[in-house]
Tab-separated table of C-alpha atoms in Angstrom:
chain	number	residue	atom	x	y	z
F	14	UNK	CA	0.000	0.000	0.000
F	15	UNK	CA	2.891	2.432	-0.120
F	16	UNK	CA	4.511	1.783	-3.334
F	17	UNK	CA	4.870	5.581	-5.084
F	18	UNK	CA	3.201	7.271	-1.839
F	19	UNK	CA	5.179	10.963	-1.063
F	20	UNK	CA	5.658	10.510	2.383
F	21	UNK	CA	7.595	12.915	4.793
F	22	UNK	CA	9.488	11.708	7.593
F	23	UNK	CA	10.095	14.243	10.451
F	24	UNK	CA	12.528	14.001	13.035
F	25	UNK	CA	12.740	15.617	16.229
F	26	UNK	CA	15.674	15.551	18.549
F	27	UNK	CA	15.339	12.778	20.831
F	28	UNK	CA	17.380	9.646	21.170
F	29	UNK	CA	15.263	7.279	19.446
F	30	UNK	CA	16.043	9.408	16.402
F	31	UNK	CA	18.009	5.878	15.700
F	32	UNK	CA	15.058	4.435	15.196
F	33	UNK	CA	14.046	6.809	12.275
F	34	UNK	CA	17.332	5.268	10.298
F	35	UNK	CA	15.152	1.735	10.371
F	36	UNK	CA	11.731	3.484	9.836
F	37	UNK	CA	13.546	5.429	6.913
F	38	UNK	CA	14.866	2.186	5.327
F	39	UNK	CA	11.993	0.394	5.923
F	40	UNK	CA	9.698	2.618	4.192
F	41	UNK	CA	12.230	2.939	0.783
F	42	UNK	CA	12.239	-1.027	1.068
F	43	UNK	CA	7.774	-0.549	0.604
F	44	UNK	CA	8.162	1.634	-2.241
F	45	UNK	CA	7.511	5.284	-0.484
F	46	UNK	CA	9.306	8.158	-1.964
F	47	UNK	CA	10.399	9.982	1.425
F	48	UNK	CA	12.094	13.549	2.486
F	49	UNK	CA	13.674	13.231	5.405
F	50	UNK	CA	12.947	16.772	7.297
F	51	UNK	CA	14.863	17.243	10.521
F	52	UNK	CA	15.245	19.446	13.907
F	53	UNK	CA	18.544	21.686	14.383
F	54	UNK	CA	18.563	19.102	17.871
F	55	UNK	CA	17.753	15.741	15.965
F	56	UNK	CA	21.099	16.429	13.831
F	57	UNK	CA	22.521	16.191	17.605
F	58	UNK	CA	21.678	12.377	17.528
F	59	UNK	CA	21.568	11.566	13.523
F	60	UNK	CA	23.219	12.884	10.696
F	61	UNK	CA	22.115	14.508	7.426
F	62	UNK	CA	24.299	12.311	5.643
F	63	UNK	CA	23.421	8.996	6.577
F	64	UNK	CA	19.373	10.138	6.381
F	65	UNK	CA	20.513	11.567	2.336
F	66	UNK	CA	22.634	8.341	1.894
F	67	UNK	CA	19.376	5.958	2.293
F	68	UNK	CA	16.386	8.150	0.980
F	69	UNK	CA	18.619	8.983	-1.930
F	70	UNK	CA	17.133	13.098	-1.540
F	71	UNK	CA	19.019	15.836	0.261
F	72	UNK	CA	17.834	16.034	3.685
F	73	UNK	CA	15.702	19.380	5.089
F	74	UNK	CA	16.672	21.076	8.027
F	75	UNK	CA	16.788	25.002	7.434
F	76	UNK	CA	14.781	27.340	5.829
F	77	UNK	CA	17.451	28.027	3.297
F	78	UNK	CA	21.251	26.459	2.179
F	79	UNK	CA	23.683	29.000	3.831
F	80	UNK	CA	26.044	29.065	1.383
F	81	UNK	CA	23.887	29.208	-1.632
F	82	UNK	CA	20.826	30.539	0.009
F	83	UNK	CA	17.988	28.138	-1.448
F	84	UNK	CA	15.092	28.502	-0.042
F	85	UNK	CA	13.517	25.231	1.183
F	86	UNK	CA	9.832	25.742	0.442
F	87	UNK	CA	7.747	23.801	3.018
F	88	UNK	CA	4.411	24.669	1.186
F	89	UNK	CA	6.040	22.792	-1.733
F	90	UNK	CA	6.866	20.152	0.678
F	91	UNK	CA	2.932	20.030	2.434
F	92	UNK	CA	1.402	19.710	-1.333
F	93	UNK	CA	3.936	17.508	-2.645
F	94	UNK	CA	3.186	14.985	0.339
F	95	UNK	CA	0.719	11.651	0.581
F	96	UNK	CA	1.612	11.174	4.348
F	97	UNK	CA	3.721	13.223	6.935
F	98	UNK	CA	4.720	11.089	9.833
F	99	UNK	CA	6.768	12.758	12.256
F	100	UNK	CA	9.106	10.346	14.204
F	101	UNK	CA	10.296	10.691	16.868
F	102	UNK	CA	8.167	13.431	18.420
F	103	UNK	CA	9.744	15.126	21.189
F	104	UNK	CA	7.528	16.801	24.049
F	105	UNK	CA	8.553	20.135	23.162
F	106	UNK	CA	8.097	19.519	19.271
F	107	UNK	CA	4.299	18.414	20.076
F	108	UNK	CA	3.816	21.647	22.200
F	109	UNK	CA	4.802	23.388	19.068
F	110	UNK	CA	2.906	21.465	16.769
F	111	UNK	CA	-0.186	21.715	19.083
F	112	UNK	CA	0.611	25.227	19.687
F	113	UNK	CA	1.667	26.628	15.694
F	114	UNK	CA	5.122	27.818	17.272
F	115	UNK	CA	6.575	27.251	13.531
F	116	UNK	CA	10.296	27.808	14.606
F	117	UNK	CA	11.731	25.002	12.448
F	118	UNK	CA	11.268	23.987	9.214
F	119	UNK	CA	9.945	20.529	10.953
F	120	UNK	CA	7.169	22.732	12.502
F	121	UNK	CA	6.762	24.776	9.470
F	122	UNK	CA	6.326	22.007	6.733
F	123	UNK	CA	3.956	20.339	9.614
F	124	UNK	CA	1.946	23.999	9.825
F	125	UNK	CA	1.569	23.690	6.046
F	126	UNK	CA	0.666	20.098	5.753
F	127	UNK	CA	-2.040	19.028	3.710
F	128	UNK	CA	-1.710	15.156	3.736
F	129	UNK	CA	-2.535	13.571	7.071
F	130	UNK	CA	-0.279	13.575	9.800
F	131	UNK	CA	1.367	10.712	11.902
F	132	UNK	CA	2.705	11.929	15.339
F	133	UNK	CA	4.952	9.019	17.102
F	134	UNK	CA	5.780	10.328	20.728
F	135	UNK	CA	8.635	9.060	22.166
F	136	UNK	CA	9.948	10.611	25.372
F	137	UNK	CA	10.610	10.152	29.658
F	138	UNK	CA	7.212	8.590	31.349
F	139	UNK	CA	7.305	11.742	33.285
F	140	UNK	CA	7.194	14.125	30.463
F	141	UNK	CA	4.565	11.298	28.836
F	142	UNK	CA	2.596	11.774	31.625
F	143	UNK	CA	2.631	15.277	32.279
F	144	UNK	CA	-0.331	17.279	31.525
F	145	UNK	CA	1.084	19.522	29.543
F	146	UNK	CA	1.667	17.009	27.398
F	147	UNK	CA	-1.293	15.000	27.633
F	148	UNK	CA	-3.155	18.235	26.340
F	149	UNK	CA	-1.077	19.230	23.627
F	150	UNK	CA	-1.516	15.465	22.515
F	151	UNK	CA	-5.223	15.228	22.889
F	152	UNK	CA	-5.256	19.063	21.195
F	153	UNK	CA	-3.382	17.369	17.919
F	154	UNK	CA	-5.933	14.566	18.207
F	155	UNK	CA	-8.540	17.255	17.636
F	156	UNK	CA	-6.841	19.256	14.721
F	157	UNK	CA	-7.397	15.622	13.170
F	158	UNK	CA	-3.991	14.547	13.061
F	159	UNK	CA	-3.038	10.149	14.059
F	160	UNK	CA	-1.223	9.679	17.530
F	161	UNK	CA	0.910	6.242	17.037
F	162	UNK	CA	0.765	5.475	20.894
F	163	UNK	CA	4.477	5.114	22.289
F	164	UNK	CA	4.954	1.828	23.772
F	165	UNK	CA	5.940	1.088	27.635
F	166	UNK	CA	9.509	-0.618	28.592
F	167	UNK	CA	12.875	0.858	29.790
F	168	UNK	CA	13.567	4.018	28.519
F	169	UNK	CA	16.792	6.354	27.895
F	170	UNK	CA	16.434	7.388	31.671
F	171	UNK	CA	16.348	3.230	32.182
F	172	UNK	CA	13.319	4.080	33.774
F	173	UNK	CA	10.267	1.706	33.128
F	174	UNK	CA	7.322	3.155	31.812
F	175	UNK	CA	5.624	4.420	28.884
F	176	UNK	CA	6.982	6.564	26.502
F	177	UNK	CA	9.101	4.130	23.974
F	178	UNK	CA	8.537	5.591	20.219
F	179	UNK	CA	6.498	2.866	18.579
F	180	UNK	CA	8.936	-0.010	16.548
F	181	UNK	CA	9.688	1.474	13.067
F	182	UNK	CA	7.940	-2.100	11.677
F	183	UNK	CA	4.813	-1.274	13.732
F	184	UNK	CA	4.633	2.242	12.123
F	185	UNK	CA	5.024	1.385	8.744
F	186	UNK	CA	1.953	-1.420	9.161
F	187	UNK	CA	0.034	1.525	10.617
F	188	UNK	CA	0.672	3.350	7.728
F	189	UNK	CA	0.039	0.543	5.378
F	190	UNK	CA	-3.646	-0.234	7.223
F	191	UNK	CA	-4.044	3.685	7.140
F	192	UNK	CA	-3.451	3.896	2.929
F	193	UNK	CA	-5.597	0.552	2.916
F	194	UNK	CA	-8.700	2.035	4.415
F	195	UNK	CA	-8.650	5.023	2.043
F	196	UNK	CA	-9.827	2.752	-0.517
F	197	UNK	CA	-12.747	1.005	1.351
F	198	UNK	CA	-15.332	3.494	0.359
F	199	UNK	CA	-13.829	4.303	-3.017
F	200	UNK	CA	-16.639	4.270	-5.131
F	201	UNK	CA	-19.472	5.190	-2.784
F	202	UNK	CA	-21.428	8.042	-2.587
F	203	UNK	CA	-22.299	9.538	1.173
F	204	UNK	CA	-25.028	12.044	2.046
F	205	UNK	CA	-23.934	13.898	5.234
F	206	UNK	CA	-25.948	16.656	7.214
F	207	UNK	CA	-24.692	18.668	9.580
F	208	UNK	CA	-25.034	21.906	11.590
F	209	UNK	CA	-28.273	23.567	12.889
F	210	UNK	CA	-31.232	24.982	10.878
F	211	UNK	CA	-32.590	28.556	11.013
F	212	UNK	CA	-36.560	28.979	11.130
F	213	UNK	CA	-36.841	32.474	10.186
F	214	UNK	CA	-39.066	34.644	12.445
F	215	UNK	CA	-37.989	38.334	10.885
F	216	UNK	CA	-34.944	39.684	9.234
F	217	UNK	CA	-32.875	39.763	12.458
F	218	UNK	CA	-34.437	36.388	14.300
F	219	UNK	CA	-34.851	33.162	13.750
F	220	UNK	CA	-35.944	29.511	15.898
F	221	UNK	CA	-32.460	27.499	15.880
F	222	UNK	CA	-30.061	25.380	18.295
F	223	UNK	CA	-26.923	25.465	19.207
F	224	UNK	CA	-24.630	23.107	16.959
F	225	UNK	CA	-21.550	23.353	15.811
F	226	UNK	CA	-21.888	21.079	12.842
F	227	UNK	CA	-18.223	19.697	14.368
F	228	UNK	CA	-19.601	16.437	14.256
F	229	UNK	CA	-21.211	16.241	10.951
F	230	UNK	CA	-18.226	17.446	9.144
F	231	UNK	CA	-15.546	15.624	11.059
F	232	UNK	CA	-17.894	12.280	9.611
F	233	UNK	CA	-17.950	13.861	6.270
F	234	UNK	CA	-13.962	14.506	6.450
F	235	UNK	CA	-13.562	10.779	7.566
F	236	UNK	CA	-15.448	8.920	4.876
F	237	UNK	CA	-13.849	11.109	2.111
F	238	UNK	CA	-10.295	10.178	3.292
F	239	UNK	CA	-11.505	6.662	2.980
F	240	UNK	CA	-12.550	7.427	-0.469
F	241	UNK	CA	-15.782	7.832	-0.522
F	242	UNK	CA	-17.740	10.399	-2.851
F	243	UNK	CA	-19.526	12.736	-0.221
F	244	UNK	CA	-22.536	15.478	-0.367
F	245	UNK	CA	-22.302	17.239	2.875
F	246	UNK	CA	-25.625	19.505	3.429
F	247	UNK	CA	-24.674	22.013	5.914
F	248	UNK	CA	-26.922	24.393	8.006
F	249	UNK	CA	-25.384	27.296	9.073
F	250	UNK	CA	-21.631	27.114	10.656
F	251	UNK	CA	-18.876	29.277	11.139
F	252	UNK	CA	-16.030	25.972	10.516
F	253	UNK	CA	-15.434	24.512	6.717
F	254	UNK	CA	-13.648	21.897	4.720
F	255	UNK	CA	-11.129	21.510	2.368
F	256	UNK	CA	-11.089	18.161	1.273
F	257	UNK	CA	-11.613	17.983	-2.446
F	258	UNK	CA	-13.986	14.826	-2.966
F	259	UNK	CA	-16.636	17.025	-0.232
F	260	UNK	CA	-19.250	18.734	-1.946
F	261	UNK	CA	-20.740	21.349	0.331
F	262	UNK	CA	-24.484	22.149	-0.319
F	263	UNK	CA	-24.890	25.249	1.915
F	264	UNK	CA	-28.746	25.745	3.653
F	265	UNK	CA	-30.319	27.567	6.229
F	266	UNK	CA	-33.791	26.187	6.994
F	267	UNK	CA	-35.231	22.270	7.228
F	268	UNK	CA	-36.975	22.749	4.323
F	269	UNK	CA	-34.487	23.438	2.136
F	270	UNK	CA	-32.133	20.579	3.888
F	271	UNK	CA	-34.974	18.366	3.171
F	272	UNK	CA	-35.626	18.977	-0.602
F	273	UNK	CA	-32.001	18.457	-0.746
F	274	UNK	CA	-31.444	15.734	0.576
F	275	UNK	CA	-34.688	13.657	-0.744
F	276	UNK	CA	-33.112	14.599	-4.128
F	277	UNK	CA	-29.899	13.523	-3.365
F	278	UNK	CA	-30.388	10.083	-1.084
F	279	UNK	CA	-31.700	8.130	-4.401
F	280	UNK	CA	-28.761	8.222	-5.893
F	281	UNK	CA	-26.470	7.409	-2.628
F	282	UNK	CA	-24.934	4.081	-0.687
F	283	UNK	CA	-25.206	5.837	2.934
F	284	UNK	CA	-27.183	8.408	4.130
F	285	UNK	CA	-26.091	9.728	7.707
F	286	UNK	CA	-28.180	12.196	9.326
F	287	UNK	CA	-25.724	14.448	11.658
F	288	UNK	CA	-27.789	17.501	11.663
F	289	UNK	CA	-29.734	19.532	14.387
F	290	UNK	CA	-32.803	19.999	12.823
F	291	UNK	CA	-35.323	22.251	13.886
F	292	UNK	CA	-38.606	20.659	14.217
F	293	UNK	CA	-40.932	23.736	14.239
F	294	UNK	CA	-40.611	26.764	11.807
F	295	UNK	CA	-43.148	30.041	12.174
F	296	UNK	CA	-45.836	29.722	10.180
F	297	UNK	CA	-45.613	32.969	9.025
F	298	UNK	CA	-42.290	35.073	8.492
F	299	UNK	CA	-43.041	38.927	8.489
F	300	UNK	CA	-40.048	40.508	6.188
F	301	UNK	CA	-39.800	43.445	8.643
F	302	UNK	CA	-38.387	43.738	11.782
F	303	UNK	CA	-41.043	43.028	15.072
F	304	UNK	CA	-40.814	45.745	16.890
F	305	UNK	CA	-41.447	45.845	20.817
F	306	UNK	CA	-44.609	46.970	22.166
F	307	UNK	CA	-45.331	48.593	25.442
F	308	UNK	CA	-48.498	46.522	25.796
F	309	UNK	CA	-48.689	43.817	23.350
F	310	UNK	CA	-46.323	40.887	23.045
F	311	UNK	CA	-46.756	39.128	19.433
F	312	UNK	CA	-47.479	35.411	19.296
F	313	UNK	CA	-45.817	33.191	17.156
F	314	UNK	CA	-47.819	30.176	15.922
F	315	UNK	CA	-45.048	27.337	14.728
F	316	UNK	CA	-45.130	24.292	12.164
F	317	UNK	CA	-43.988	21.232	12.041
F	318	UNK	CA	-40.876	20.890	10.183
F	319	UNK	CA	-40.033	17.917	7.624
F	320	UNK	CA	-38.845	14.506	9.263
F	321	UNK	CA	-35.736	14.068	7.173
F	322	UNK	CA	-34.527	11.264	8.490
F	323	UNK	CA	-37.826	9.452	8.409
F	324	UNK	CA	-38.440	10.451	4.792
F	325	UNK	CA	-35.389	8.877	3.729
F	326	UNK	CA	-36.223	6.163	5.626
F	327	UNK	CA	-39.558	5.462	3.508
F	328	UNK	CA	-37.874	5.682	0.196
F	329	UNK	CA	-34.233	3.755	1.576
F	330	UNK	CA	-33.736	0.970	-0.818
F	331	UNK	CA	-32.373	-2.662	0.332
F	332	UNK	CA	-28.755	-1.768	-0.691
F	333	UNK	CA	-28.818	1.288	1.088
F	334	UNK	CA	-27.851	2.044	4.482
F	335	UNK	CA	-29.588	5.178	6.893
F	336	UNK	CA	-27.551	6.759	9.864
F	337	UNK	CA	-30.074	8.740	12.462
F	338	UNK	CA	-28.767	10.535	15.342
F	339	UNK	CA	-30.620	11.063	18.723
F	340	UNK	CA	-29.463	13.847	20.746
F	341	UNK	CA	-31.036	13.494	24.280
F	342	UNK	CA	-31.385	14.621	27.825
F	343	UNK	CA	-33.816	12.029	29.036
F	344	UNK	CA	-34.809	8.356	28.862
F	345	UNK	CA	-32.066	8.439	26.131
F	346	UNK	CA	-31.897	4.697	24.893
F	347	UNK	CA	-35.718	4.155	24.813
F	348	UNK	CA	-36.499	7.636	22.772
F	349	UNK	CA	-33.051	6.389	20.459
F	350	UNK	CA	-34.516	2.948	19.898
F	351	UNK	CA	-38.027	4.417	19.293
F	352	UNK	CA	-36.178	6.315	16.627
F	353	UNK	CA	-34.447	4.068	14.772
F	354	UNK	CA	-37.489	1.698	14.565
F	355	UNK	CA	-40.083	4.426	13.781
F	356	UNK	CA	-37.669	6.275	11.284
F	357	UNK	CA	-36.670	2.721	9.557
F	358	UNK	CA	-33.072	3.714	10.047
F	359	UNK	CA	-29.948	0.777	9.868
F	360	UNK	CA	-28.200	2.320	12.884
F	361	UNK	CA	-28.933	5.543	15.300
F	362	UNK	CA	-26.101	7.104	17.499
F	363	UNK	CA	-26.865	8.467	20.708
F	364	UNK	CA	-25.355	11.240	22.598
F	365	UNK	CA	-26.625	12.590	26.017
F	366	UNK	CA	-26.459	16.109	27.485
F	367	UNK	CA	-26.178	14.336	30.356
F	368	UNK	CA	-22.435	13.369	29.523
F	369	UNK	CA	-20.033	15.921	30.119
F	370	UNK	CA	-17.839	16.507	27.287
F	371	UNK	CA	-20.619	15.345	25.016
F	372	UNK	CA	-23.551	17.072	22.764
F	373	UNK	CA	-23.127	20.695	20.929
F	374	UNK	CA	-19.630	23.165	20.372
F	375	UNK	CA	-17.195	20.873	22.018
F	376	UNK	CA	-14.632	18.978	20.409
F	377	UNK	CA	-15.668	15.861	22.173
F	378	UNK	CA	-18.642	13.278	22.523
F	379	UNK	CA	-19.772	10.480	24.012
F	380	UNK	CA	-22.138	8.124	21.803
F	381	UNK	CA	-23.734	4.658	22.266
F	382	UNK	CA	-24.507	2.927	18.580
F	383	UNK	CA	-27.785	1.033	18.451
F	384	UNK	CA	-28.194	-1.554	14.993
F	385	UNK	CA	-31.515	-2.389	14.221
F	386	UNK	CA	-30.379	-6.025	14.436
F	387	UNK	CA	-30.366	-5.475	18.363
F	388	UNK	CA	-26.737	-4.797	18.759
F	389	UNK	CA	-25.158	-2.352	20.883
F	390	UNK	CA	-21.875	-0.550	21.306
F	391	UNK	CA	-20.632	1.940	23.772
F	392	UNK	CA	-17.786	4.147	23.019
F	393	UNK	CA	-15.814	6.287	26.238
F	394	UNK	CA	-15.434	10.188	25.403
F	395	UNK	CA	-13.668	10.765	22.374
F	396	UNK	CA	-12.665	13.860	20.101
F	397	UNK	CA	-15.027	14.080	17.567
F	398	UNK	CA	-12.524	13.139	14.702
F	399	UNK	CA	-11.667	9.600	16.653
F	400	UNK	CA	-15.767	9.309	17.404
F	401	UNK	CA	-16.371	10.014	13.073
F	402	UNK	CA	-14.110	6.834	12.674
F	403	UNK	CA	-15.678	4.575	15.245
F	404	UNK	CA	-18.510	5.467	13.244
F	405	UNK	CA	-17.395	5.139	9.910
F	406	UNK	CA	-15.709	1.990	10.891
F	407	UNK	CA	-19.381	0.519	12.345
F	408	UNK	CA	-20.640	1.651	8.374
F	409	UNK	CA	-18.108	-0.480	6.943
F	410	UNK	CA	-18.817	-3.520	9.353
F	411	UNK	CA	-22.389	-3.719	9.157
């Protein structure tokens, strides 16, 4: 799976920077093209020449050649590459990374990266374990990027504990599965919703809720990298996406996320309804502003809005499979199951308010998967990019 990939090896200054030498080899032995971009401290433990001698390509470590002064471009270097993996990765080059200090051209070329990113910690179990570094770990989890979780065993301190930088033949496997799974929706088309709806009242108000659309298009985001062709309908959200096989359909009310989507479902594998969709509208909208009254406070008579989900869920076709979610504060798993029956949905993921850490604007949730088969799977609180590939991964299973 890595014969022709561009992949960028990063090295930090840390003393398994020996280890890089196999990783390095072991990656030109699968067929990877690789640039070997290093840290002014991992020359300290590995030299330029030996990284040139195997990847057969100068090696980067400043921002231009002294003596000729060339500049090394690392936006060239972020769109040239498939992969980025950055081992090892020293405690303070992960507060960097987590924190954009771009004072290297490691941290730089990582800042411009466009290809996913590999991060391979390798460090003391005290620094490990330190919550400094915890949170610039879980913060990288969050800007999407893959942790390759150090192992535990005597370290350079001959210490025992956790903090080992992963084997180089473990890394290059992860890799391998990584390039693997971008192929296991090639060929499928996804329908994705996401983000609130706006029921407008006037010009200046409107009946909506309070989501992010984080989770929507961190599930859109995950089944694209795994090839998949994806329509993500998006209410109104201040984040975006970049990834080129996404095409955004931008809406504001149900109704429009609605004729949308019964137009597009037909002609789709999955259908996975992330949205927050309003379930009342005004039944009038007056196009000026309401004013305030001293004595008379206007009534607004609502609507029911569209079922979405349960549309698509009368028209869903035997090869097609129909994602609900169930956002709840109360007698969650009966009103999720209700749900998925009622709405004739494959699979309904539930979040409660009740979970901290879970439900609308953070970066993390909390969701139990219910299969209309009966099955059941809890998941522990997650960033919402790990959470989009527990439930892309259930997709694929089912």
């Amino acid at each position: 799976m890595l014969k022709g990939k561009h992949i960028i090896l990063g090295i930090s200054g840390g003393i398994a920077a020996y280890k890089s030498v196999t990783l390095l080899r072991l990656l030109i032995k699968a067929g990877a093209e690789v640039q070997v971009v290093i840290t002014p401290s991992g020359k300290e433990f590995i030299t330029p020449v030996t990284l040139s001698a195997l990847s057969g390509k100068p090696v980067v470590n400043e921002f231009f050649t002294a003596n000729t002064g060339e500049w090394h471009s690392h936006v060239d270097l972020g769109l040239w590459a498939d992969a980025m993996v950055i081992a090892p990765a020293t405690a303070s080059s992960i507060a960097k990374m987590a924190n954009g200090v771009a004072d290297n051209m490691l941290i730089t070329t990582y800042l411009s990266a466009k290809a996913p990113v590999f991060i391979a910690p390798a460090m003391d179990l005290d620094m490990m374990a330190h919550p400094s570094t915890k949170r610039n770990i879980e913060l990288l989890k969050s800007y999407g990027n893959y942790i390759i979780e150090p192992a535990e065993g005597e370290l350079a301190s001959h210490l025992v504990g956790k903090g080992r930088m992963e084997e180089p033949e473990e890394i290059v496997k992860y890799l391998s599965r990584f390039f693997a799974s971008q192929q296991e929706l090639k060929g499928k088309h996804v329908l994705v919703t996401a983000g609130p709806t706006y029921e407008k009242i006037d010009p200046v108000r409107f009946i909506g809720n309070y989501s992010s659309g984080k989770m929507g298009y961190a599930i859109a985001e995950e089944a694209a990298r795994r090839g998949a062709n994806v329509t993500l309908v998006s209410g109104p959200v201040s984040i975006s996406t970049s990834i080129p096989n996404i095409n955004v359909i931008k809406v504001e009310s149900a109704q429009e996320m609605h004729d949308h989507c019964v137009n597009i479902f037909p002609n789709c594998d999955y259908g996975i309804m992330c949205a927050a969709v309003a379930d009342y509208a005004p039944v009038e909208y007056c196009d000026k502003k309401i004013k305030r009254e001293k004595d008379e406070i206007p009534m607004i008579k609502l609507v029911k809005n569209p079922d979405i989900a349960a549309k698509l869920g009368s028209i869903k076709q035997p090869h097609q499979t129909l994602v609900g979610f169930a956002l709840e504060t109360n007698n969650e798993e009966y009103n999720a199951l209700d749900k998925l029956h009622r709405k004739n949905l494959d699979m309904i993921i539930l979040n409660s308010l009740q979970d901290s850490g879970a439900g609308f604007g953070t970066d993390t949730n909390k969701i139990t998967t219910y299969f209309s088969n009966g099955a059941k799977i809890e998941y522990p609180l997650k960033t919402k990019a790990e959470v989009a590939k527990d439930i892309i991964d259930s997709i694929i299973k089912k």
